[in-house]
Amino acid sequence: MASTVEIPLVGGAADGQHVTVELDSNGRPPLTHHHIGSGGLAEAQIYELESAGDTAQQWQYHWRGPAV
């Protein structure tokens, strides 16, 4: 069973929400998250992983823009 972590989304339409993602074999989450809006793929937003603290396992996904 893969380990998971809950990561906050910062900025964009999903600001303040959290997503649960699987960690890779090195204990890191995916580099990007594509957040699907209420309008489906037409409203998808791209979030990019960044460090959010001093320890190796404190992350956040920061909004980068629309996926289309």
mmCIF file of N, CA, C and O in Angstrom:
data_model
loop_
_atom_site.group_PDB
_atom_site.id
_atom_site.type_symbol
_atom_site.label_atom_id
_atom_site.label_comp_id
_atom_site.label_asym_id
_atom_site.label_seq_id
_atom_site.Cartn_x
_atom_site.Cartn_y
_atom_site.Cartn_z
ATOM 1 N N MET A 1 0.837 -1.181 0.000
ATOM 2 C CA MET A 1 0.000 0.000 0.000
ATOM 3 C C MET A 1 0.884 1.248 0.000
ATOM 4 O O MET A 1 1.813 1.364 0.791
ATOM 5 N N ALA A 2 0.607 2.173 -0.896
ATOM 6 C CA ALA A 2 1.400 3.395 -1.017
ATOM 7 C C ALA A 2 1.049 4.370 0.103
ATOM 8 O O ALA A 2 -0.087 4.444 0.558
ATOM 9 N N SER A 3 2.051 5.137 0.524
ATOM 10 C CA SER A 3 1.816 6.179 1.518
ATOM 11 C C SER A 3 1.186 7.379 0.841
ATOM 12 O O SER A 3 1.436 7.661 -0.325
ATOM 13 N N THR A 4 0.362 8.094 1.591
ATOM 14 C CA THR A 4 -0.287 9.294 1.071
ATOM 15 C C THR A 4 -0.044 10.458 2.008
ATOM 16 O O THR A 4 0.332 10.278 3.170
ATOM 17 N N VAL A 5 -0.270 11.657 1.491
ATOM 18 C CA VAL A 5 -0.142 12.875 2.285
ATOM 19 C C VAL A 5 -1.199 13.865 1.802
ATOM 20 O O VAL A 5 -1.582 13.847 0.627
ATOM 21 N N GLU A 6 -1.680 14.686 2.712
ATOM 22 C CA GLU A 6 -2.645 15.733 2.364
ATOM 23 C C GLU A 6 -1.888 17.039 2.190
ATOM 24 O O GLU A 6 -1.116 17.445 3.066
ATOM 25 N N ILE A 7 -2.088 17.696 1.038
ATOM 26 C CA ILE A 7 -1.343 18.911 0.705
ATOM 27 C C ILE A 7 -2.333 20.032 0.384
ATOM 28 O O ILE A 7 -3.274 19.831 -0.389
ATOM 29 N N PRO A 8 -2.114 21.231 0.959
ATOM 30 C CA PRO A 8 -3.016 22.351 0.671
ATOM 31 C C PRO A 8 -2.782 22.936 -0.719
ATOM 32 O O PRO A 8 -1.663 22.911 -1.243
ATOM 33 N N LEU A 9 -3.848 23.489 -1.313
ATOM 34 C CA LEU A 9 -3.775 24.220 -2.571
ATOM 35 C C LEU A 9 -3.772 25.707 -2.237
ATOM 36 O O LEU A 9 -4.584 26.162 -1.431
ATOM 37 N N VAL A 10 -2.858 26.454 -2.849
ATOM 38 C CA VAL A 10 -2.701 27.881 -2.558
ATOM 39 C C VAL A 10 -2.909 28.678 -3.839
ATOM 40 O O VAL A 10 -2.239 28.434 -4.847
ATOM 41 N N GLY A 11 -3.852 29.622 -3.803
ATOM 42 C CA GLY A 11 -4.141 30.460 -4.964
ATOM 43 C C GLY A 11 -5.150 29.806 -5.886
ATOM 44 O O GLY A 11 -5.577 28.673 -5.687
ATOM 45 N N GLY A 12 -5.555 30.535 -6.899
ATOM 46 C CA GLY A 12 -6.504 30.021 -7.882
ATOM 47 C C GLY A 12 -7.871 29.744 -7.309
ATOM 48 O O GLY A 12 -8.189 30.091 -6.171
ATOM 49 N N ALA A 13 -8.687 29.077 -8.092
ATOM 50 C CA ALA A 13 -10.071 28.812 -7.713
ATOM 51 C C ALA A 13 -10.195 27.839 -6.544
ATOM 52 O O ALA A 13 -11.187 27.852 -5.835
ATOM 53 N N ALA A 14 -9.199 26.990 -6.319
ATOM 54 C CA ALA A 14 -9.265 25.974 -5.255
ATOM 55 C C ALA A 14 -8.507 26.388 -3.995
ATOM 56 O O ALA A 14 -8.243 25.557 -3.132
ATOM 57 N N ASP A 15 -8.171 27.661 -3.879
ATOM 58 C CA ASP A 15 -7.413 28.147 -2.723
ATOM 59 C C ASP A 15 -8.068 27.707 -1.412
ATOM 60 O O ASP A 15 -9.275 27.847 -1.236
ATOM 61 N N GLY A 16 -7.262 27.150 -0.521
ATOM 62 C CA GLY A 16 -7.753 26.715 0.775
ATOM 63 C C GLY A 16 -8.190 25.261 0.831
ATOM 64 O O GLY A 16 -8.370 24.716 1.910
ATOM 65 N N GLN A 17 -8.361 24.624 -0.323
ATOM 66 C CA GLN A 17 -8.711 23.205 -0.350
ATOM 67 C C GLN A 17 -7.455 22.366 -0.151
ATOM 68 O O GLN A 17 -6.333 22.870 -0.244
ATOM 69 N N HIS A 18 -7.640 21.089 0.133
ATOM 70 C CA HIS A 18 -6.536 20.147 0.283
ATOM 71 C C HIS A 18 -6.764 18.962 -0.651
ATOM 72 O O HIS A 18 -7.907 18.602 -0.926
ATOM 73 N N VAL A 19 -5.668 18.359 -1.109
ATOM 74 C CA VAL A 19 -5.746 17.141 -1.913
ATOM 75 C C VAL A 19 -4.906 16.067 -1.247
ATOM 76 O O VAL A 19 -3.898 16.362 -0.600
ATOM 77 N N THR A 20 -5.325 14.822 -1.394
ATOM 78 C CA THR A 20 -4.557 13.690 -0.894
ATOM 79 C C THR A 20 -3.873 13.044 -2.080
ATOM 80 O O THR A 20 -4.534 12.686 -3.060
ATOM 81 N N VAL A 21 -2.546 12.932 -2.008
ATOM 82 C CA VAL A 21 -1.766 12.364 -3.116
ATOM 83 C C VAL A 21 -0.872 11.245 -2.596
ATOM 84 O O VAL A 21 -0.517 11.206 -1.421
ATOM 85 N N GLU A 22 -0.511 10.337 -3.496
ATOM 86 C CA GLU A 22 0.407 9.253 -3.156
ATOM 87 C C GLU A 22 1.841 9.741 -3.247
ATOM 88 O O GLU A 22 2.187 10.530 -4.135
ATOM 89 N N LEU A 23 2.675 9.252 -2.337
ATOM 90 C CA LEU A 23 4.101 9.572 -2.357
ATOM 91 C C LEU A 23 4.834 8.546 -3.218
ATOM 92 O O LEU A 23 4.454 7.372 -3.259
ATOM 93 N N ASP A 24 5.895 8.993 -3.904
ATOM 94 C CA ASP A 24 6.685 8.070 -4.714
ATOM 95 C C ASP A 24 7.630 7.258 -3.815
ATOM 96 O O ASP A 24 7.601 7.386 -2.589
ATOM 97 N N SER A 25 8.470 6.449 -4.421
ATOM 98 C CA SER A 25 9.373 5.582 -3.653
ATOM 99 C C SER A 25 10.399 6.367 -2.833
ATOM 100 O O SER A 25 11.006 5.829 -1.918
ATOM 101 N N ASN A 26 10.587 7.654 -3.147
ATOM 102 C CA ASN A 26 11.506 8.508 -2.386
ATOM 103 C C ASN A 26 10.778 9.350 -1.342
ATOM 104 O O ASN A 26 11.376 10.213 -0.709
ATOM 105 N N GLY A 27 9.475 9.125 -1.190
ATOM 106 C CA GLY A 27 8.695 9.858 -0.203
ATOM 107 C C GLY A 27 8.281 11.252 -0.635
ATOM 108 O O GLY A 27 7.983 12.105 0.189
ATOM 109 N N ARG A 28 8.224 11.486 -1.952
ATOM 110 C CA ARG A 28 7.832 12.805 -2.470
ATOM 111 C C ARG A 28 6.506 12.718 -3.214
ATOM 112 O O ARG A 28 6.228 11.745 -3.892
ATOM 113 N N PRO A 29 5.701 13.774 -3.119
ATOM 114 C CA PRO A 29 4.446 13.819 -3.880
ATOM 115 C C PRO A 29 4.718 14.189 -5.344
ATOM 116 O O PRO A 29 5.828 14.618 -5.688
ATOM 117 N N PRO A 30 3.708 14.062 -6.217
ATOM 118 C CA PRO A 30 3.867 14.473 -7.621
ATOM 119 C C PRO A 30 4.239 15.955 -7.718
ATOM 120 O O PRO A 30 3.838 16.761 -6.884
ATOM 121 N N LEU A 31 4.990 16.321 -8.751
ATOM 122 C CA LEU A 31 5.447 17.698 -8.918
ATOM 123 C C LEU A 31 4.322 18.661 -9.266
ATOM 124 O O LEU A 31 4.419 19.849 -8.993
ATOM 125 N N THR A 32 3.260 18.148 -9.894
ATOM 126 C CA THR A 32 2.113 19.003 -10.232
ATOM 127 C C THR A 32 0.824 18.302 -9.857
ATOM 128 O O THR A 32 0.770 17.075 -9.728
ATOM 129 N N HIS A 33 -0.211 19.112 -9.695
ATOM 130 C CA HIS A 33 -1.563 18.604 -9.457
ATOM 131 C C HIS A 33 -2.482 19.357 -10.405
ATOM 132 O O HIS A 33 -2.433 20.586 -10.470
ATOM 133 N N HIS A 34 -3.294 18.628 -11.157
ATOM 134 C CA HIS A 34 -4.282 19.238 -12.049
ATOM 135 C C HIS A 34 -5.631 19.171 -11.350
ATOM 136 O O HIS A 34 -6.205 18.098 -11.196
ATOM 137 N N HIS A 35 -6.102 20.310 -10.895
ATOM 138 C CA HIS A 35 -7.358 20.385 -10.154
ATOM 139 C C HIS A 35 -8.508 20.606 -11.128
ATOM 140 O O HIS A 35 -8.508 21.581 -11.875
ATOM 141 N N ILE A 36 -9.471 19.692 -11.121
ATOM 142 C CA ILE A 36 -10.628 19.770 -12.013
ATOM 143 C C ILE A 36 -11.711 20.597 -11.334
ATOM 144 O O ILE A 36 -12.149 20.265 -10.232
ATOM 145 N N GLY A 37 -12.140 21.664 -11.977
ATOM 146 C CA GLY A 37 -13.166 22.539 -11.416
ATOM 147 C C GLY A 37 -14.559 21.983 -11.611
ATOM 148 O O GLY A 37 -14.751 20.913 -12.204
ATOM 149 N N SER A 38 -15.556 22.718 -11.147
ATOM 150 C CA SER A 38 -16.942 22.277 -11.251
ATOM 151 C C SER A 38 -17.400 22.170 -12.706
ATOM 152 O O SER A 38 -18.332 21.458 -13.015
ATOM 153 N N GLY A 39 -16.723 22.876 -13.610
ATOM 154 C CA GLY A 39 -17.053 22.829 -15.030
ATOM 155 C C GLY A 39 -16.309 21.737 -15.778
ATOM 156 O O GLY A 39 -16.284 21.727 -17.010
ATOM 157 N N GLY A 40 -15.669 20.820 -15.065
ATOM 158 C CA GLY A 40 -14.941 19.709 -15.680
ATOM 159 C C GLY A 40 -13.578 20.137 -16.202
ATOM 160 O O GLY A 40 -12.974 21.097 -15.726
ATOM 161 N N LEU A 41 -13.102 19.432 -17.212
ATOM 162 C CA LEU A 41 -11.760 19.680 -17.752
ATOM 163 C C LEU A 41 -11.590 21.092 -18.299
ATOM 164 O O LEU A 41 -10.487 21.626 -18.305
ATOM 165 N N ALA A 42 -12.684 21.701 -18.743
ATOM 166 C CA ALA A 42 -12.607 23.059 -19.292
ATOM 167 C C ALA A 42 -12.149 24.065 -18.234
ATOM 168 O O ALA A 42 -11.644 25.130 -18.577
ATOM 169 N N GLU A 43 -12.318 23.733 -16.947
ATOM 170 C CA GLU A 43 -11.924 24.631 -15.867
ATOM 171 C C GLU A 43 -10.750 24.086 -15.049
ATOM 172 O O GLU A 43 -10.527 24.514 -13.916
ATOM 173 N N ALA A 44 -9.993 23.147 -15.608
ATOM 174 C CA ALA A 44 -8.862 22.557 -14.882
ATOM 175 C C ALA A 44 -7.796 23.615 -14.603
ATOM 176 O O ALA A 44 -7.540 24.493 -15.427
ATOM 177 N N GLN A 45 -7.207 23.532 -13.423
ATOM 178 C CA GLN A 45 -6.164 24.455 -12.990
ATOM 179 C C GLN A 45 -4.895 23.663 -12.672
ATOM 180 O O GLN A 45 -4.965 22.553 -12.142
ATOM 181 N N ILE A 46 -3.738 24.237 -12.967
ATOM 182 C CA ILE A 46 -2.466 23.575 -12.675
ATOM 183 C C ILE A 46 -1.878 24.157 -11.399
ATOM 184 O O ILE A 46 -1.757 25.373 -11.250
ATOM 185 N N TYR A 47 -1.498 23.268 -10.485
ATOM 186 C CA TYR A 47 -0.820 23.633 -9.245
ATOM 187 C C TYR A 47 0.535 22.944 -9.227
ATOM 188 O O TYR A 47 0.656 21.782 -9.610
ATOM 189 N N GLU A 48 1.562 23.655 -8.774
ATOM 190 C CA GLU A 48 2.929 23.141 -8.760
ATOM 191 C C GLU A 48 3.421 22.982 -7.326
ATOM 192 O O GLU A 48 3.218 23.862 -6.486
ATOM 193 N N LEU A 49 4.087 21.866 -7.063
ATOM 194 C CA LEU A 49 4.596 21.564 -5.728
ATOM 195 C C LEU A 49 5.693 22.541 -5.327
ATOM 196 O O LEU A 49 6.564 22.880 -6.130
ATOM 197 N N GLU A 50 5.647 22.991 -4.081
ATOM 198 C CA GLU A 50 6.736 23.802 -3.542
ATOM 199 C C GLU A 50 6.852 23.530 -2.049
ATOM 200 O O GLU A 50 5.911 23.068 -1.398
ATOM 201 N N SER A 51 8.018 23.811 -1.527
ATOM 202 C CA SER A 51 8.273 23.629 -0.103
ATOM 203 C C SER A 51 7.485 24.658 0.688
ATOM 204 O O SER A 51 7.375 25.812 0.306
ATOM 205 N N ALA A 52 6.954 24.232 1.836
ATOM 206 C CA ALA A 52 6.167 25.143 2.670
ATOM 207 C C ALA A 52 6.686 25.174 4.100
ATOM 208 O O ALA A 52 5.998 25.587 5.003
ATOM 209 N N GLY A 53 7.911 24.700 4.302
ATOM 210 C CA GLY A 53 8.448 24.682 5.656
ATOM 211 C C GLY A 53 9.901 24.257 5.680
ATOM 212 O O GLY A 53 10.525 24.040 4.648
ATOM 213 N N ASP A 54 10.413 24.119 6.877
ATOM 214 C CA ASP A 54 11.824 23.792 7.066
ATOM 215 C C ASP A 54 12.127 22.308 6.958
ATOM 216 O O ASP A 54 13.264 21.925 6.730
ATOM 217 N N THR A 55 11.129 21.458 7.132
ATOM 218 C CA THR A 55 11.383 20.025 7.060
ATOM 219 C C THR A 55 11.075 19.508 5.668
ATOM 220 O O THR A 55 10.359 20.137 4.891
ATOM 221 N N ALA A 56 11.598 18.338 5.356
ATOM 222 C CA ALA A 56 11.476 17.776 4.012
ATOM 223 C C ALA A 56 10.049 17.407 3.642
ATOM 224 O O ALA A 56 9.744 17.267 2.467
ATOM 225 N N GLN A 57 9.162 17.233 4.605
ATOM 226 C CA GLN A 57 7.820 16.784 4.280
ATOM 227 C C GLN A 57 6.753 17.841 4.554
ATOM 228 O O GLN A 57 5.642 17.526 4.943
ATOM 229 N N GLN A 58 7.081 19.091 4.323
ATOM 230 C CA GLN A 58 6.086 20.156 4.403
ATOM 231 C C GLN A 58 5.976 20.787 3.028
ATOM 232 O O GLN A 58 6.893 21.466 2.584
ATOM 233 N N TRP A 59 4.828 20.519 2.352
ATOM 234 C CA TRP A 59 4.642 20.984 0.992
ATOM 235 C C TRP A 59 3.329 21.721 0.845
ATOM 236 O O TRP A 59 2.436 21.607 1.675
ATOM 237 N N GLN A 60 3.234 22.427 -0.289
ATOM 238 C CA GLN A 60 1.965 23.000 -0.731
ATOM 239 C C GLN A 60 1.988 22.998 -2.251
ATOM 240 O O GLN A 60 3.044 22.957 -2.870
ATOM 241 N N TYR A 61 0.801 22.994 -2.846
ATOM 242 C CA TYR A 61 0.676 23.154 -4.290
ATOM 243 C C TYR A 61 0.258 24.597 -4.540
ATOM 244 O O TYR A 61 -0.762 25.053 -4.039
ATOM 245 N N HIS A 62 1.074 25.312 -5.323
ATOM 246 C CA HIS A 62 0.820 26.736 -5.602
ATOM 247 C C HIS A 62 0.258 26.867 -7.010
ATOM 248 O O HIS A 62 0.769 26.278 -7.964
ATOM 249 N N TRP A 63 -0.801 27.666 -7.160
ATOM 250 C CA TRP A 63 -1.480 27.842 -8.442
ATOM 251 C C TRP A 63 -0.556 28.455 -9.487
ATOM 252 O O TRP A 63 0.164 29.406 -9.220
ATOM 253 N N ARG A 64 -0.566 27.870 -10.700
ATOM 254 C CA ARG A 64 0.244 28.375 -11.814
ATOM 255 C C ARG A 64 -0.592 28.873 -12.968
ATOM 256 O O ARG A 64 -0.099 29.605 -13.817
ATOM 257 N N GLY A 65 -1.864 28.478 -13.049
ATOM 258 C CA GLY A 65 -2.724 28.969 -14.121
ATOM 259 C C GLY A 65 -3.649 27.888 -14.656
ATOM 260 O O GLY A 65 -3.627 26.753 -14.204
ATOM 261 N N PRO A 66 -4.459 28.255 -15.638
ATOM 262 C CA PRO A 66 -5.381 27.295 -16.224
ATOM 263 C C PRO A 66 -4.627 26.244 -17.045
ATOM 264 O O PRO A 66 -3.557 26.530 -17.577
ATOM 265 N N ALA A 67 -5.208 25.067 -17.126
ATOM 266 C CA ALA A 67 -4.571 23.968 -17.862
ATOM 267 C C ALA A 67 -4.804 24.067 -19.360
ATOM 268 O O ALA A 67 -4.176 23.367 -20.125
ATOM 269 N N VAL A 68 -5.713 24.940 -19.784
ATOM 270 C CA VAL A 68 -6.007 25.055 -21.222
ATOM 271 C C VAL A 68 -5.424 26.320 -21.793
ATOM 272 O O VAL A 68 -5.105 27.244 -21.141
#
